[in-house]
Tab-separated table of C-alpha atoms in Angstrom:
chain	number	residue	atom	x	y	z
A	1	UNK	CA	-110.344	-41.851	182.468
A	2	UNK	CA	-108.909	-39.455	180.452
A	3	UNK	CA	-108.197	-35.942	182.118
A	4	UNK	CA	-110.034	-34.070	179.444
A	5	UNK	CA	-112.704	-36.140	179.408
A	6	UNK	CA	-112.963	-35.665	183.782
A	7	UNK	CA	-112.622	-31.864	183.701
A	8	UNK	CA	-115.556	-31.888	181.008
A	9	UNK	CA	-117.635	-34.062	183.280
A	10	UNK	CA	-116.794	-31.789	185.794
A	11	UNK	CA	-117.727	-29.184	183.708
A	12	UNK	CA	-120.181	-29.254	180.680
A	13	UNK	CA	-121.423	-32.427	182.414
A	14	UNK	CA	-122.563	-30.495	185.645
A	15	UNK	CA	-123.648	-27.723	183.394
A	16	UNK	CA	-126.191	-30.447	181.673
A	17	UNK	CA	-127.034	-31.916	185.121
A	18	UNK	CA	-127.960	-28.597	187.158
A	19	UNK	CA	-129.351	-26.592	183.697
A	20	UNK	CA	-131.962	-29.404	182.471
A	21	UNK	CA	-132.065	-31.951	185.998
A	22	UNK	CA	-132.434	-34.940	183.369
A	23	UNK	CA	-134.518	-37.906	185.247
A	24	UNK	CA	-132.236	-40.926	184.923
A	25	UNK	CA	-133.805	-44.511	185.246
A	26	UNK	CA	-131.857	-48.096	185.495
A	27	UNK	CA	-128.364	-46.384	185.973
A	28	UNK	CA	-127.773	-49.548	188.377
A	29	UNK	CA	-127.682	-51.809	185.177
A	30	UNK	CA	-124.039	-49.762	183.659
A	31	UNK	CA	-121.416	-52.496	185.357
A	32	UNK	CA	-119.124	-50.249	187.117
A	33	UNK	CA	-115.852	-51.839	185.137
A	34	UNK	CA	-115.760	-54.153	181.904
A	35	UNK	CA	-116.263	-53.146	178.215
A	36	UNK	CA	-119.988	-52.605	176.957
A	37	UNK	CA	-121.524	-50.578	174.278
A	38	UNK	CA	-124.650	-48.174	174.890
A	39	UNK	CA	-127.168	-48.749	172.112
A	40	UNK	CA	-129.388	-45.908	171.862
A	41	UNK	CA	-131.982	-43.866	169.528
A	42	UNK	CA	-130.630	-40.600	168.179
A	43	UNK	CA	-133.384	-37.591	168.792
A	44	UNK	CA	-130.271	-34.719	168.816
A	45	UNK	CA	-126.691	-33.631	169.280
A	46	UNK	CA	-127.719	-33.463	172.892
A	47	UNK	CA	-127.718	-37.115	173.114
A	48	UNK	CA	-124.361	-37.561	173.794
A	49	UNK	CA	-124.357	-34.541	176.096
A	50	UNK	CA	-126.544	-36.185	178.218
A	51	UNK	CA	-125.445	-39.513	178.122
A	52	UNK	CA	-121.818	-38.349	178.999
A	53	UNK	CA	-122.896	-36.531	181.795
A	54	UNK	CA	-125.137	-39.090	183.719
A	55	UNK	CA	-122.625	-42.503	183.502
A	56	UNK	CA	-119.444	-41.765	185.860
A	57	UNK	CA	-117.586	-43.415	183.649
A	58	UNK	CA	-115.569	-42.853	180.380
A	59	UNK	CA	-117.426	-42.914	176.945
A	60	UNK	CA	-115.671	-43.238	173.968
A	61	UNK	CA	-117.383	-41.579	171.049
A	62	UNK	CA	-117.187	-41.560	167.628
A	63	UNK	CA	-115.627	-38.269	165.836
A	64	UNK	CA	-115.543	-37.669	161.944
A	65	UNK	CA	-112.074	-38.410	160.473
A	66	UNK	CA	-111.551	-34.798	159.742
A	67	UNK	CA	-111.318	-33.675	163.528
A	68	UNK	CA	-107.909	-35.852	163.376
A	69	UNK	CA	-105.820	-34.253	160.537
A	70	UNK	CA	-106.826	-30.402	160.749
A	71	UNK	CA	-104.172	-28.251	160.107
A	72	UNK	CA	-102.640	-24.690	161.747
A	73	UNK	CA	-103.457	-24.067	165.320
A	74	UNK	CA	-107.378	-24.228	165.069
A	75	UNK	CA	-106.852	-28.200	163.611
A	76	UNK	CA	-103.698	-28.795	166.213
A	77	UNK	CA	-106.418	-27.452	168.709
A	78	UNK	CA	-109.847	-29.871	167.585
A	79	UNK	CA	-107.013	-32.327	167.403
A	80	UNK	CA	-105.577	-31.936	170.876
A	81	UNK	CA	-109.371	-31.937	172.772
A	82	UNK	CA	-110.804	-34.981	170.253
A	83	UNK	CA	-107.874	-37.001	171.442
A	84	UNK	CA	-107.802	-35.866	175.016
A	85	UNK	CA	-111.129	-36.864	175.036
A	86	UNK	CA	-110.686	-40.325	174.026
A	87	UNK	CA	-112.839	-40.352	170.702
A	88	UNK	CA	-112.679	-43.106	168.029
A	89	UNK	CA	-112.097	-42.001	164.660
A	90	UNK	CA	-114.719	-42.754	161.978
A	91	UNK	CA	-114.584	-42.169	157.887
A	92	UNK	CA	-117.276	-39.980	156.364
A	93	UNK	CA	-116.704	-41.993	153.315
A	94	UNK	CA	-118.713	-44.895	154.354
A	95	UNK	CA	-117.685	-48.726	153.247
A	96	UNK	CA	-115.050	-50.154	154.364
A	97	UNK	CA	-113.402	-46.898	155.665
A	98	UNK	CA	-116.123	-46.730	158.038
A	99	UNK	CA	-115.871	-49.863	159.284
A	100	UNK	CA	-112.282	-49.044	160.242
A	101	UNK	CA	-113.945	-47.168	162.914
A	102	UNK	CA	-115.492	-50.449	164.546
A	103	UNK	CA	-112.107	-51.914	163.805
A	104	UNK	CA	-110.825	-49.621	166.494
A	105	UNK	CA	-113.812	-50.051	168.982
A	106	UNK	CA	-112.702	-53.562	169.464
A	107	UNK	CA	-109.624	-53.261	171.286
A	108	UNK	CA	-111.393	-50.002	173.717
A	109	UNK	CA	-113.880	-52.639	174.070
A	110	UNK	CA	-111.686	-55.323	175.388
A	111	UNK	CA	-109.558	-53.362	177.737
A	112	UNK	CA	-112.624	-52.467	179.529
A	113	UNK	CA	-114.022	-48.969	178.210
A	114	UNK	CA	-117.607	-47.981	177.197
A	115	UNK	CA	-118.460	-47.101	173.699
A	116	UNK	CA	-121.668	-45.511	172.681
A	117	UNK	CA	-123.343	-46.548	169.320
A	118	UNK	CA	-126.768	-44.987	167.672
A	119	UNK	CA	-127.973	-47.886	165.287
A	120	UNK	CA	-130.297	-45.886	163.165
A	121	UNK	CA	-126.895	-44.429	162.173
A	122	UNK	CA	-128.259	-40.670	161.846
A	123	UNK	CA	-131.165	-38.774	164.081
A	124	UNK	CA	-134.523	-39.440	163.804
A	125	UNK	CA	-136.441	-36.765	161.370
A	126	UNK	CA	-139.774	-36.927	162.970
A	127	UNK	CA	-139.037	-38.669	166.593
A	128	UNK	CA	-140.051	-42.290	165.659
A	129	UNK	CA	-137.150	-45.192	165.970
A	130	UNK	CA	-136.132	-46.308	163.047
A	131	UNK	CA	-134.790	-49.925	161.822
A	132	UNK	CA	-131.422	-49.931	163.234
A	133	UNK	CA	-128.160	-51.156	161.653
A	134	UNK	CA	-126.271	-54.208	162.167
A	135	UNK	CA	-122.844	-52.459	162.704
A	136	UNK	CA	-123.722	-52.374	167.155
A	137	UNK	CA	-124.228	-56.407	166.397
A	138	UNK	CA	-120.873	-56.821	164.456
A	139	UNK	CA	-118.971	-55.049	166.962
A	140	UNK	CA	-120.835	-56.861	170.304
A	141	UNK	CA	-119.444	-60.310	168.474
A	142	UNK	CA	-116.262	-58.989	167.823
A	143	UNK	CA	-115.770	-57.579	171.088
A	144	UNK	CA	-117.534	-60.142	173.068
A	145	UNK	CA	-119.128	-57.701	175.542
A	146	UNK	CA	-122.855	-56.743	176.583
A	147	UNK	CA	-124.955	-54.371	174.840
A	148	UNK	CA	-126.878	-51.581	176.771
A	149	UNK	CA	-129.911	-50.346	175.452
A	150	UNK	CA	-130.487	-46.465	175.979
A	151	UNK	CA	-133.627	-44.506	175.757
A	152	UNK	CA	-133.512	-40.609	175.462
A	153	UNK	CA	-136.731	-38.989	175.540
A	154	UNK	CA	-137.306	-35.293	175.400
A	155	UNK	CA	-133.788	-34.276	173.894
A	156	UNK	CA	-135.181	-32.923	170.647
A	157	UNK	CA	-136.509	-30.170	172.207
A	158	UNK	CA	-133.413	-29.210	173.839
A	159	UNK	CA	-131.151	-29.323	170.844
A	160	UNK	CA	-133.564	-30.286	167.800
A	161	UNK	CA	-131.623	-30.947	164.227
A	162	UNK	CA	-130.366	-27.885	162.881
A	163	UNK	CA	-130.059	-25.713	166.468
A	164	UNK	CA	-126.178	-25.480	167.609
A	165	UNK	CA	-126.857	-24.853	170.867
A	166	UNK	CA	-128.665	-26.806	173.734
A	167	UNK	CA	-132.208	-24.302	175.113
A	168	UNK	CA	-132.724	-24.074	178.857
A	169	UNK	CA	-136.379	-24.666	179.382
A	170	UNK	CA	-137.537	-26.751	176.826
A	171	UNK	CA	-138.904	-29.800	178.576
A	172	UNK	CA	-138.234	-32.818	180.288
A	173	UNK	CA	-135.323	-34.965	179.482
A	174	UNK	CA	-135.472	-38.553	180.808
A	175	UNK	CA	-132.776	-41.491	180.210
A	176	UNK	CA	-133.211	-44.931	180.424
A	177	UNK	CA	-130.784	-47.441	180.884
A	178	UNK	CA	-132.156	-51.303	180.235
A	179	UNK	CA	-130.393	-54.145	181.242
A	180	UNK	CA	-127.298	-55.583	179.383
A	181	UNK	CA	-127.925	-57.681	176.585
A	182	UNK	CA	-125.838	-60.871	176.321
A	183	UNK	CA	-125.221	-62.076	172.515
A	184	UNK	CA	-122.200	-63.848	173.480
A	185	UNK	CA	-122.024	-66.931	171.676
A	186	UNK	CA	-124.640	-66.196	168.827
A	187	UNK	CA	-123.235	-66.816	165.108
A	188	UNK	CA	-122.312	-63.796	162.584
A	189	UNK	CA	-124.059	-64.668	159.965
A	190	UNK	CA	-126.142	-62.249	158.439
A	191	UNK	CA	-129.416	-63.150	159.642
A	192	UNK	CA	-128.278	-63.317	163.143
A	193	UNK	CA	-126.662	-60.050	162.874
A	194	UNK	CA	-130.120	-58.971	161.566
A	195	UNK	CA	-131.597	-60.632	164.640
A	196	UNK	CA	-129.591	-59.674	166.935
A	197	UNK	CA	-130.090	-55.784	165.546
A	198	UNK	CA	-134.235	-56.046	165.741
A	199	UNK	CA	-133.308	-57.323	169.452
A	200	UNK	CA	-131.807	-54.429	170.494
A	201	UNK	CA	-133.939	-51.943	168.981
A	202	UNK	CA	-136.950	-53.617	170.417
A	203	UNK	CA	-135.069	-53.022	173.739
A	204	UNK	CA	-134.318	-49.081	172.879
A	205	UNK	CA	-137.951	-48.935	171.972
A	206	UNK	CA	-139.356	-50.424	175.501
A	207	UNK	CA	-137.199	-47.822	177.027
A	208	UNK	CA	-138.608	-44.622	174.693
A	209	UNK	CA	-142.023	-45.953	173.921
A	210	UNK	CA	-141.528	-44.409	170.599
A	211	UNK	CA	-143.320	-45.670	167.020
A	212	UNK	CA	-140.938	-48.080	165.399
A	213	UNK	CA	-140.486	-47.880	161.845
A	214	UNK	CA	-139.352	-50.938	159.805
A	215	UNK	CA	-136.995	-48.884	157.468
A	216	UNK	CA	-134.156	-47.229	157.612
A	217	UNK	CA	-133.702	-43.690	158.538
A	218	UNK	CA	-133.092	-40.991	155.996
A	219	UNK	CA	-129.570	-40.252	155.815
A	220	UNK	CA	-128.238	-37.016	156.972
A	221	UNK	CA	-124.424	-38.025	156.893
A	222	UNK	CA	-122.964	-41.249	155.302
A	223	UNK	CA	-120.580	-41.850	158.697
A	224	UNK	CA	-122.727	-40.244	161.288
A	225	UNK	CA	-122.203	-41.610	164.719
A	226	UNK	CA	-121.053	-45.163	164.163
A	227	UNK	CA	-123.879	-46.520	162.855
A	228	UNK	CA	-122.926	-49.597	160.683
């Protein structure tokens, strides 16, 4: 694990665990080695804050392109803590440059790390799930390891779209882990990416208990959090 990413567990991570005491359900079903990418739905920033802070391992998130090639010392200094944390880069162009970013995920992936994907590819506007994208299918064939569905429940009232900061007292904040989902061996064709996609998202949705809607969400960024 990268030594950033342990002193941040240590502390931002225990700041999240004593400040909002998330409930955390099915933590048993993260293996405790081997690649594997969290699928969950995106209610806020805080989503990641969480996550990172309740799975003792390392999670490699996605970062926007630009957090790589700042310049003076406040881009050497994004620089230094995005690497040090062990984030994958990601285009905000969208196309092909984005898909570099799952390009990258593989090889994390195989040498045993966790990555965390969000397949409705931007936060949810009103708190229902929305269809996700096949990008978390793409890279579970690529990669050839398990996909675990994550529910977060109660994080938009912590950090809702548009705050910059996470609020003490705002709620409950569960998370819900679900088991691992094998697709190891399905084709990559288009419908069974498709399939494979509606899968998972009926597994984030078991979790969250949220309304699903059968579109996608509204865009708020073109390469937001890796998803497609």
């Amino acid at each position: 694990m990268p030594l950033l990413y342990t002193i941040g567990q240590y502390t931002v991570g225990t700041a999240m665990r004593v400040g909002w005491r998330p409930t955390v359900d099915g933590l048993e079903n993260v293996p405790a080695t081997g690649g594997a990418i969290f699928a969950g739905n995106h209610l806020s920033v805080a989503d990641e804050l969480f996550l990172g802070s309740v799975v003792p391992r390392h999670i490699a998130f996605w970062a926007k392109s630009e957090y790589f090639t700042g310049t003076g010392l406040r881009g050497w200094f994004t620089r230094s803590v995005i690497s040090g944390l062990g984030a994958i880069r990601v285009e905000r162009a969208g196309g092909r440059a984005a898909l570099s970013a799952f390009d990258g995920a593989i090889p994390v992936l195989r040498a045993g790390d966790l990555v965390a994907i969000y397949p409705e590819g931007t936060r949810s506007p009103d708190g229902r799930l929305y269809r996700g994208r096949t990008g978390v299918a793409r890279l579970a064939l690529a990669a050839e390891v398990p996909v675990i569905p994550v529910g977060m429940i109660g994080t938009e009232r912590v950090q809702p779209i548009g705050v910059r900061v996470p609020r003490l007292g705002t709620g409950k904040v569960t998370v819900r882990f679900g088991k691992p989902m094998d697709f190891t061996g399905r084709p990559s064709d288009r419908t069974s990416l498709r399939q494979i996609t509606d899968e998972i998202m009926t597994g984030i949705q078991e979790l969250t208990g949220q309304e699903y809607v059968p579109r996608y969400a509204p865009a708020r960024n073109a390469a937001e959090n890796g998803g497609s």
